[in-house]
mmCIF file of C-alpha atoms in Angstrom:
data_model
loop_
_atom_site.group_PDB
_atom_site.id
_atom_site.type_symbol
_atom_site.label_atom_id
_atom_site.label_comp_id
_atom_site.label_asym_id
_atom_site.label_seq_id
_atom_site.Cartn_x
_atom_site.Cartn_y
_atom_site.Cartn_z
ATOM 1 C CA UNK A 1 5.493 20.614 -2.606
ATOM 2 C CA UNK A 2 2.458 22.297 -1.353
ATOM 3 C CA UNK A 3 -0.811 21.546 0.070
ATOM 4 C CA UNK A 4 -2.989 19.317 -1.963
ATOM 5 C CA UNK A 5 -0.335 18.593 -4.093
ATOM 6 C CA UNK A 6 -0.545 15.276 -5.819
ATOM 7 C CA UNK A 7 2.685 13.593 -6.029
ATOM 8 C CA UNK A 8 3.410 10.727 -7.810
ATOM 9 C CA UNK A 9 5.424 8.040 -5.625
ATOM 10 C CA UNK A 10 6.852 5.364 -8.522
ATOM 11 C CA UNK A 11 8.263 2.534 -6.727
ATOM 12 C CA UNK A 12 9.219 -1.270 -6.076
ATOM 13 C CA UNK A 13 7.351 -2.793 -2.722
ATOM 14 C CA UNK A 14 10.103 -2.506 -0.815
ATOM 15 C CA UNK A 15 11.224 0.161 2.425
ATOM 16 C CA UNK A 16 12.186 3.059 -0.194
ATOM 17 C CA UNK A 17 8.004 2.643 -0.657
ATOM 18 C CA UNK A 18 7.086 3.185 2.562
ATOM 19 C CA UNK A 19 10.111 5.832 3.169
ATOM 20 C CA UNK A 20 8.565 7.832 -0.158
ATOM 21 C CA UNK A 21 4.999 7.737 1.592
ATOM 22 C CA UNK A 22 6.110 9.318 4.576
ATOM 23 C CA UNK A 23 7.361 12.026 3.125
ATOM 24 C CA UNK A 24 4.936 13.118 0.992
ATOM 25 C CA UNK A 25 2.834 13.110 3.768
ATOM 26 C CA UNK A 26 5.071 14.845 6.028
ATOM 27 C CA UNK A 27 5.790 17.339 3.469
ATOM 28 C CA UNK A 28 2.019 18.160 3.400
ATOM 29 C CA UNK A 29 1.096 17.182 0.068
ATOM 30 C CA UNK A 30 -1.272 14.285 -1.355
ATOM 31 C CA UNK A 31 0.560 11.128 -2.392
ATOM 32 C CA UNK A 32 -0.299 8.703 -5.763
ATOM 33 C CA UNK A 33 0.660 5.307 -5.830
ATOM 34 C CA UNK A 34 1.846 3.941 -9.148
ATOM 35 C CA UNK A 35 2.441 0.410 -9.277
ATOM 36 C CA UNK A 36 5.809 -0.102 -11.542
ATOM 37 C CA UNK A 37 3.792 -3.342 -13.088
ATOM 38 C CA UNK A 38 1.191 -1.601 -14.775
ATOM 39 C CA UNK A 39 1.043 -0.982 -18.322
ATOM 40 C CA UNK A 40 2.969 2.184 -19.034
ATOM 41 C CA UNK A 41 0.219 4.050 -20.470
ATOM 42 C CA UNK A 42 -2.160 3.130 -17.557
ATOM 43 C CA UNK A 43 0.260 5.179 -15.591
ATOM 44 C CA UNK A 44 0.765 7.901 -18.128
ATOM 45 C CA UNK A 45 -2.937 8.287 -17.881
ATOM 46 C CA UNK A 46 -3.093 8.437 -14.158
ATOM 47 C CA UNK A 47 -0.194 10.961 -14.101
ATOM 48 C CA UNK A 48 -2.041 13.178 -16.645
ATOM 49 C CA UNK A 49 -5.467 12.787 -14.884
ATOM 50 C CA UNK A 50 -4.063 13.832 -11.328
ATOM 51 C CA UNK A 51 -1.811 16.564 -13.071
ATOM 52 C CA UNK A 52 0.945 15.705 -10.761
ATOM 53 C CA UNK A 53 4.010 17.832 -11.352
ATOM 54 C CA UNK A 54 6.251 16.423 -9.293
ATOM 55 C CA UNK A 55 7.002 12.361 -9.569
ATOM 56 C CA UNK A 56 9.195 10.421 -6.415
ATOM 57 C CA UNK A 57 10.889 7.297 -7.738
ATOM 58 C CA UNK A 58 13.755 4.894 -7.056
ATOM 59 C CA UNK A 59 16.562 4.666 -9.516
ATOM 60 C CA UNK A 60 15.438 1.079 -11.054
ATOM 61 C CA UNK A 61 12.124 3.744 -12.253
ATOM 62 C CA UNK A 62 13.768 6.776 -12.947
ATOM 63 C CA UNK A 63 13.231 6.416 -16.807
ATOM 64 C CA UNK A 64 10.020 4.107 -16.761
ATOM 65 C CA UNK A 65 7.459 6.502 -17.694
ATOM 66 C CA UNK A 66 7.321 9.516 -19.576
ATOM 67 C CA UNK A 67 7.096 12.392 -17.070
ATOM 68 C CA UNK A 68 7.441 16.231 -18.226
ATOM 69 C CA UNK A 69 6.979 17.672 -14.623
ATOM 70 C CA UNK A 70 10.028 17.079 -11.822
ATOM 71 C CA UNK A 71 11.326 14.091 -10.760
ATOM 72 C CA UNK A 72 13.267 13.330 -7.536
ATOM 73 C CA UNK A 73 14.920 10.038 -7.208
ATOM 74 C CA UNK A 74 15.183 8.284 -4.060
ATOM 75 C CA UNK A 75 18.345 6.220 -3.839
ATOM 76 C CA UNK A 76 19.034 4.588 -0.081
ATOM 77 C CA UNK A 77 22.035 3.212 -0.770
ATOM 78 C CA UNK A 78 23.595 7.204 -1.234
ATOM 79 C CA UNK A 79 24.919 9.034 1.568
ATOM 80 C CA UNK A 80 22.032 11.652 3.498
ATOM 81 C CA UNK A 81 23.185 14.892 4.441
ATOM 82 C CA UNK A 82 19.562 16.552 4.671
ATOM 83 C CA UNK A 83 18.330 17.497 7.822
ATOM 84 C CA UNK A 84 16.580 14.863 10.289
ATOM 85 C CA UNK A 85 14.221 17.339 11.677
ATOM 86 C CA UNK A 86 10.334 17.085 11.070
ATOM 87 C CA UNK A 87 8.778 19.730 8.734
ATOM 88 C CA UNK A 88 6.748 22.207 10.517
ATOM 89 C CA UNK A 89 3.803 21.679 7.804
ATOM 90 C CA UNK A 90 -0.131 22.904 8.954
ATOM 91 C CA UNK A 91 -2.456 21.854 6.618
ATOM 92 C CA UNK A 92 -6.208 20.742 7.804
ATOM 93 C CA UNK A 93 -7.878 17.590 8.077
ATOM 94 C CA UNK A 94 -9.877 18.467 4.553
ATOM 95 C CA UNK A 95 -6.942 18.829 3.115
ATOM 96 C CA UNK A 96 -6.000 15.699 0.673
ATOM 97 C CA UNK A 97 -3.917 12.713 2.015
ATOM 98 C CA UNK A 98 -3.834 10.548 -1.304
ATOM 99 C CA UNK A 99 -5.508 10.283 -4.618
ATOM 100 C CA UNK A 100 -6.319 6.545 -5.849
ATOM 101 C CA UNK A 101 -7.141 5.551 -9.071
ATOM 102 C CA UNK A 102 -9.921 3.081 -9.388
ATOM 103 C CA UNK A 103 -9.527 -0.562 -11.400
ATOM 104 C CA UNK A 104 -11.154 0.589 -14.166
ATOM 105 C CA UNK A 105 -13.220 -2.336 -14.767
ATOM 106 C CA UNK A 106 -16.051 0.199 -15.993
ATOM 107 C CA UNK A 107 -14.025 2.245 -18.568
ATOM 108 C CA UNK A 108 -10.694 4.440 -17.681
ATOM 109 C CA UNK A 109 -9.418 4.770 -13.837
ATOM 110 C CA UNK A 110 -10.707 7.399 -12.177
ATOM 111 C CA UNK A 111 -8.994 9.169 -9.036
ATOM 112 C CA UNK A 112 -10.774 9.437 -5.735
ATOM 113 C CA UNK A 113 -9.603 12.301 -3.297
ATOM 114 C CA UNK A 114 -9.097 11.085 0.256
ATOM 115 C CA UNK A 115 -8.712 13.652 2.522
ATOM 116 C CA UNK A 116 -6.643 13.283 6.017
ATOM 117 C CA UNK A 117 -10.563 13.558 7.510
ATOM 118 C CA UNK A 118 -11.033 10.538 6.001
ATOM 119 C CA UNK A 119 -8.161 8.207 6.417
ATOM 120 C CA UNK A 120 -7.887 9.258 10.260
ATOM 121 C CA UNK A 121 -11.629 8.130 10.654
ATOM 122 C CA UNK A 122 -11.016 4.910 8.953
ATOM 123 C CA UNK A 123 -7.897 3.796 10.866
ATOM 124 C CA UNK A 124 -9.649 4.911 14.304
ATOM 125 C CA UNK A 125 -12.867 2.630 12.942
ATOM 126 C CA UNK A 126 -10.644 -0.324 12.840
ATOM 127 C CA UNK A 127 -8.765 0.538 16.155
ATOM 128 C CA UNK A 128 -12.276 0.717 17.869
ATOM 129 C CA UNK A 129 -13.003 -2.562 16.108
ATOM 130 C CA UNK A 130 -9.752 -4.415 17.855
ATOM 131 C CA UNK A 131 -8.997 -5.931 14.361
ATOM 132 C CA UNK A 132 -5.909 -5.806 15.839
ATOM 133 C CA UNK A 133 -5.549 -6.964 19.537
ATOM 134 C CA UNK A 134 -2.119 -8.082 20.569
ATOM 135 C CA UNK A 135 1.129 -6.686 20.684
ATOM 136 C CA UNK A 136 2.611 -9.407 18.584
ATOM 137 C CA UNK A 137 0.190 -8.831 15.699
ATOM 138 C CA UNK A 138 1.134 -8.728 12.173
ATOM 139 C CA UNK A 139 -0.302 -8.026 8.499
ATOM 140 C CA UNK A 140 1.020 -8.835 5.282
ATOM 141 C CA UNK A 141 0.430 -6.437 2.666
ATOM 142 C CA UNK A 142 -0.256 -8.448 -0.772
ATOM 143 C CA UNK A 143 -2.107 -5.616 -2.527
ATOM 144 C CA UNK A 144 -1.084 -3.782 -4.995
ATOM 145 C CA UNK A 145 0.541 -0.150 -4.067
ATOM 146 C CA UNK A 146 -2.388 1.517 -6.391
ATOM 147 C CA UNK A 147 -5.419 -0.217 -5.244
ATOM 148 C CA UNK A 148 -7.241 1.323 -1.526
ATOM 149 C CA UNK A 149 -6.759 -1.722 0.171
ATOM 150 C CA UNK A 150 -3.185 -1.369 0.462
ATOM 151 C CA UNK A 151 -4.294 2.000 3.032
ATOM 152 C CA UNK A 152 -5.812 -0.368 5.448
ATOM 153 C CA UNK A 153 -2.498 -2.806 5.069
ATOM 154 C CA UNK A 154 -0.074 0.333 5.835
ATOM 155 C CA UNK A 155 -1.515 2.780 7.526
ATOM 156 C CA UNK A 156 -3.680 1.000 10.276
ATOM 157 C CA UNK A 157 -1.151 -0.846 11.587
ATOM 158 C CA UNK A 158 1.586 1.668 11.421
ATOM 159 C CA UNK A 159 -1.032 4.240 13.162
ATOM 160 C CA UNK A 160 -1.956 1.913 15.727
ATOM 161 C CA UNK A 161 1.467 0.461 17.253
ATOM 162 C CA UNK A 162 1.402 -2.597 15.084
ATOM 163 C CA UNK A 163 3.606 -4.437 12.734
ATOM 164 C CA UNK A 164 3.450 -4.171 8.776
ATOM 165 C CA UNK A 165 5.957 -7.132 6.604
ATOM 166 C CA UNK A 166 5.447 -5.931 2.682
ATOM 167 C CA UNK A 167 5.556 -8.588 0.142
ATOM 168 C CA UNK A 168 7.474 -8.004 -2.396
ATOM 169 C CA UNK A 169 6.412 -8.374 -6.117
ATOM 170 C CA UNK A 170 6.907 -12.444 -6.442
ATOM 171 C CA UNK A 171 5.910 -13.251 -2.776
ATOM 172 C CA UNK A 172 2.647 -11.030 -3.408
ATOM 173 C CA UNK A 173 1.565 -13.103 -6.122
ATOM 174 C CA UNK A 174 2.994 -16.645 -4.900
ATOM 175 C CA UNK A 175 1.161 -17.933 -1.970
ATOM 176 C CA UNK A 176 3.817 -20.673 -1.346
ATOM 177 C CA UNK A 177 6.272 -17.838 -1.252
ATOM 178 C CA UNK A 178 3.279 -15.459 1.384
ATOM 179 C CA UNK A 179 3.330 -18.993 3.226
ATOM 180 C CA UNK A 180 6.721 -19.318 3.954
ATOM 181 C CA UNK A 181 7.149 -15.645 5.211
ATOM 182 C CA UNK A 182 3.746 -16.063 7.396
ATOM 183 C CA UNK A 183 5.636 -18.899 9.115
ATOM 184 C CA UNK A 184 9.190 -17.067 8.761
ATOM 185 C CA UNK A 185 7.935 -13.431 10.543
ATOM 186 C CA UNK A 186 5.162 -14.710 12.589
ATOM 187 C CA UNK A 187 2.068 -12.791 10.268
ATOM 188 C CA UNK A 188 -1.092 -13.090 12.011
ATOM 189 C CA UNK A 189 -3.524 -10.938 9.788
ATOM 190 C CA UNK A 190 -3.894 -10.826 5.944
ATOM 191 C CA UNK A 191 -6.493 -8.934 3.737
ATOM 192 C CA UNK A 192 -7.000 -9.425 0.556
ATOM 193 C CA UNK A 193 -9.983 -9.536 -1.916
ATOM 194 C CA UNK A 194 -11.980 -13.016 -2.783
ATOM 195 C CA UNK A 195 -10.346 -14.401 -5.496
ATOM 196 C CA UNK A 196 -7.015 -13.581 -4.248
ATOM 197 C CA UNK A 197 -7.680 -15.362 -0.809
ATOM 198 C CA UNK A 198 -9.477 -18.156 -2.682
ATOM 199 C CA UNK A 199 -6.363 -18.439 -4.877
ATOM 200 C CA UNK A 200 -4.146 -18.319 -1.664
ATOM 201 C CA UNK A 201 -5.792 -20.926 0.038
ATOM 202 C CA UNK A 202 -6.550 -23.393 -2.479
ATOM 203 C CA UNK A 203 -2.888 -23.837 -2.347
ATOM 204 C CA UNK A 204 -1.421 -27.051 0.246
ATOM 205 C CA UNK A 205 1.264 -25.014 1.487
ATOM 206 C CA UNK A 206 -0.444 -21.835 2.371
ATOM 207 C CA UNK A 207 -3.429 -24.067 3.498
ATOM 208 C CA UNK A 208 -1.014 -25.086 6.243
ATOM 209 C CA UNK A 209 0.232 -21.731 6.588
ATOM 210 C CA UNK A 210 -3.700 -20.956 8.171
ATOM 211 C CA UNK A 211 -3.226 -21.714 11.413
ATOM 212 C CA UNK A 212 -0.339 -18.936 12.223
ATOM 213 C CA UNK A 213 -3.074 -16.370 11.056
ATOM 214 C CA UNK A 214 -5.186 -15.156 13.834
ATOM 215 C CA UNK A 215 -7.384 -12.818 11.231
ATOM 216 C CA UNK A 216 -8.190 -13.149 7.571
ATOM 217 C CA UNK A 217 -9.960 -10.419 5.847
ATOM 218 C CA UNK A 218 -11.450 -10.257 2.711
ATOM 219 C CA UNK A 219 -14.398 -8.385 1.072
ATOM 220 C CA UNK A 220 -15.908 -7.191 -2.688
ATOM 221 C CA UNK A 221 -17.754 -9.989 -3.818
ATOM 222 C CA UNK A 222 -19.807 -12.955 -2.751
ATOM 223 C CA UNK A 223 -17.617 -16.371 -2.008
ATOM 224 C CA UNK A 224 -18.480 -18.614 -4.467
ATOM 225 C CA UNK A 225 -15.803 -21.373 -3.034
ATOM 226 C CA UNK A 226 -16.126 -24.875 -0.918
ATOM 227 C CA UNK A 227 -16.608 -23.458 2.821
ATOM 228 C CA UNK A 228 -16.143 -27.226 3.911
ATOM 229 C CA UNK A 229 -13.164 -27.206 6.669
ATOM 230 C CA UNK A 230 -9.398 -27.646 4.932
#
């Protein structure tokens, strides 16, 4: 891996995610999310447009997608005999940090380029905004691993001395299921967009499930739903 790299990271929302992030970054190079539940040529197509040529995975994706470049599979049940040191990496704060794909809600996904510039200024934006104020405070990331919001969910907390509980793929989608873990791991902030949140709390249980939450963030389009108290 080099500098600007792109690098595919293929992977179930689980630690191994998080783990794979890291080291891309570390390593110097640009990560790409690809969320495993996308249509298979949706990620062929963002693998061709960001001409990755090398692909992370876990071994429940290793044959997924097609993928002609290199592939390194990330298995943390196997034994690690690499060395723990940090990679002495310079690179500069133009350099790229990640590459998202948009929704494509306009025609095909197209990749933005975020350079470390850029995600550094955002996380110290929301630092300076005390989104996050005490020590006990803690989001629940929802989003999906390809979409930008799923930066603010990882990064600012993890930059900032906060605490970060990932859904996985059926308590993302269930909000009985996000409900019982806000309860369960004492989640204070959640971001989503509208119709997720609307969808979230138009159900009883994670209606009750409000009052843990000291923060709830949501943006992209105009509210449409009954602001009457629940």
């Amino acid at each position: 891996m080099r500098r600007d790299e792109p690098v595919g990271i293929l992977s179930r929302r689980d630690e191994s995610l998080i783990i794979m992030l890291l080291a891309v970054l570390k390593a110097g190079a640009a990560y790409v999310p690809l969320d495993p539940a996308f249509p298979p040529q949706r990620i062929v197509n963002m693998i061709e447009d960001s001409r990755m040529n090398v692909l992370l995975c876990t071994p429940d994706e290793e044959g997924t997608v097609t993928f002609s470049g290199e592939r390194f599979v990330y298995d943390p049940t196997a034994q690690d005999v690499r060395s723990s040191v940090n990679p002495d990496i310079s690179f500069l704060s133009s350099d790229l940090s990640c590459v998202i794909f948009t929704s494509g809600s306009t025609g095909r996904p197209k990749g933005v380029m975020i350079t470390h510039e850029a995600m550094v200024n955002f996380v110290e934006d929301i630092r300076h905004r005390h989104i996050f104020a005490h020590e006990t405070d803690r989001i629940i990331s929802v989003t999906t691993i390809s979409f930008d919001i799923f930066g603010f969910e990882v990064w600012t907390p993890l930059c900032t001395g906060y605490s970060l509980y990932l859904a996985n793929e059926q308590e993302q989608l269930d909000p009985a299921l996000a409900s019982r873990r806000i309860r369960e791991y004492g989640i204070t902030h959640i971001l989503s967009t509208v119709s997720r949140i609307k969808a979230f709390v138009e159900n009883p249980e994670f209606a009750q499930a409000l009052g843990n939450l000291r923060c709830v963030l949501t943006g992209g389009k105009m509210s449409l739903w009954d602001s009457s108290p629940i």
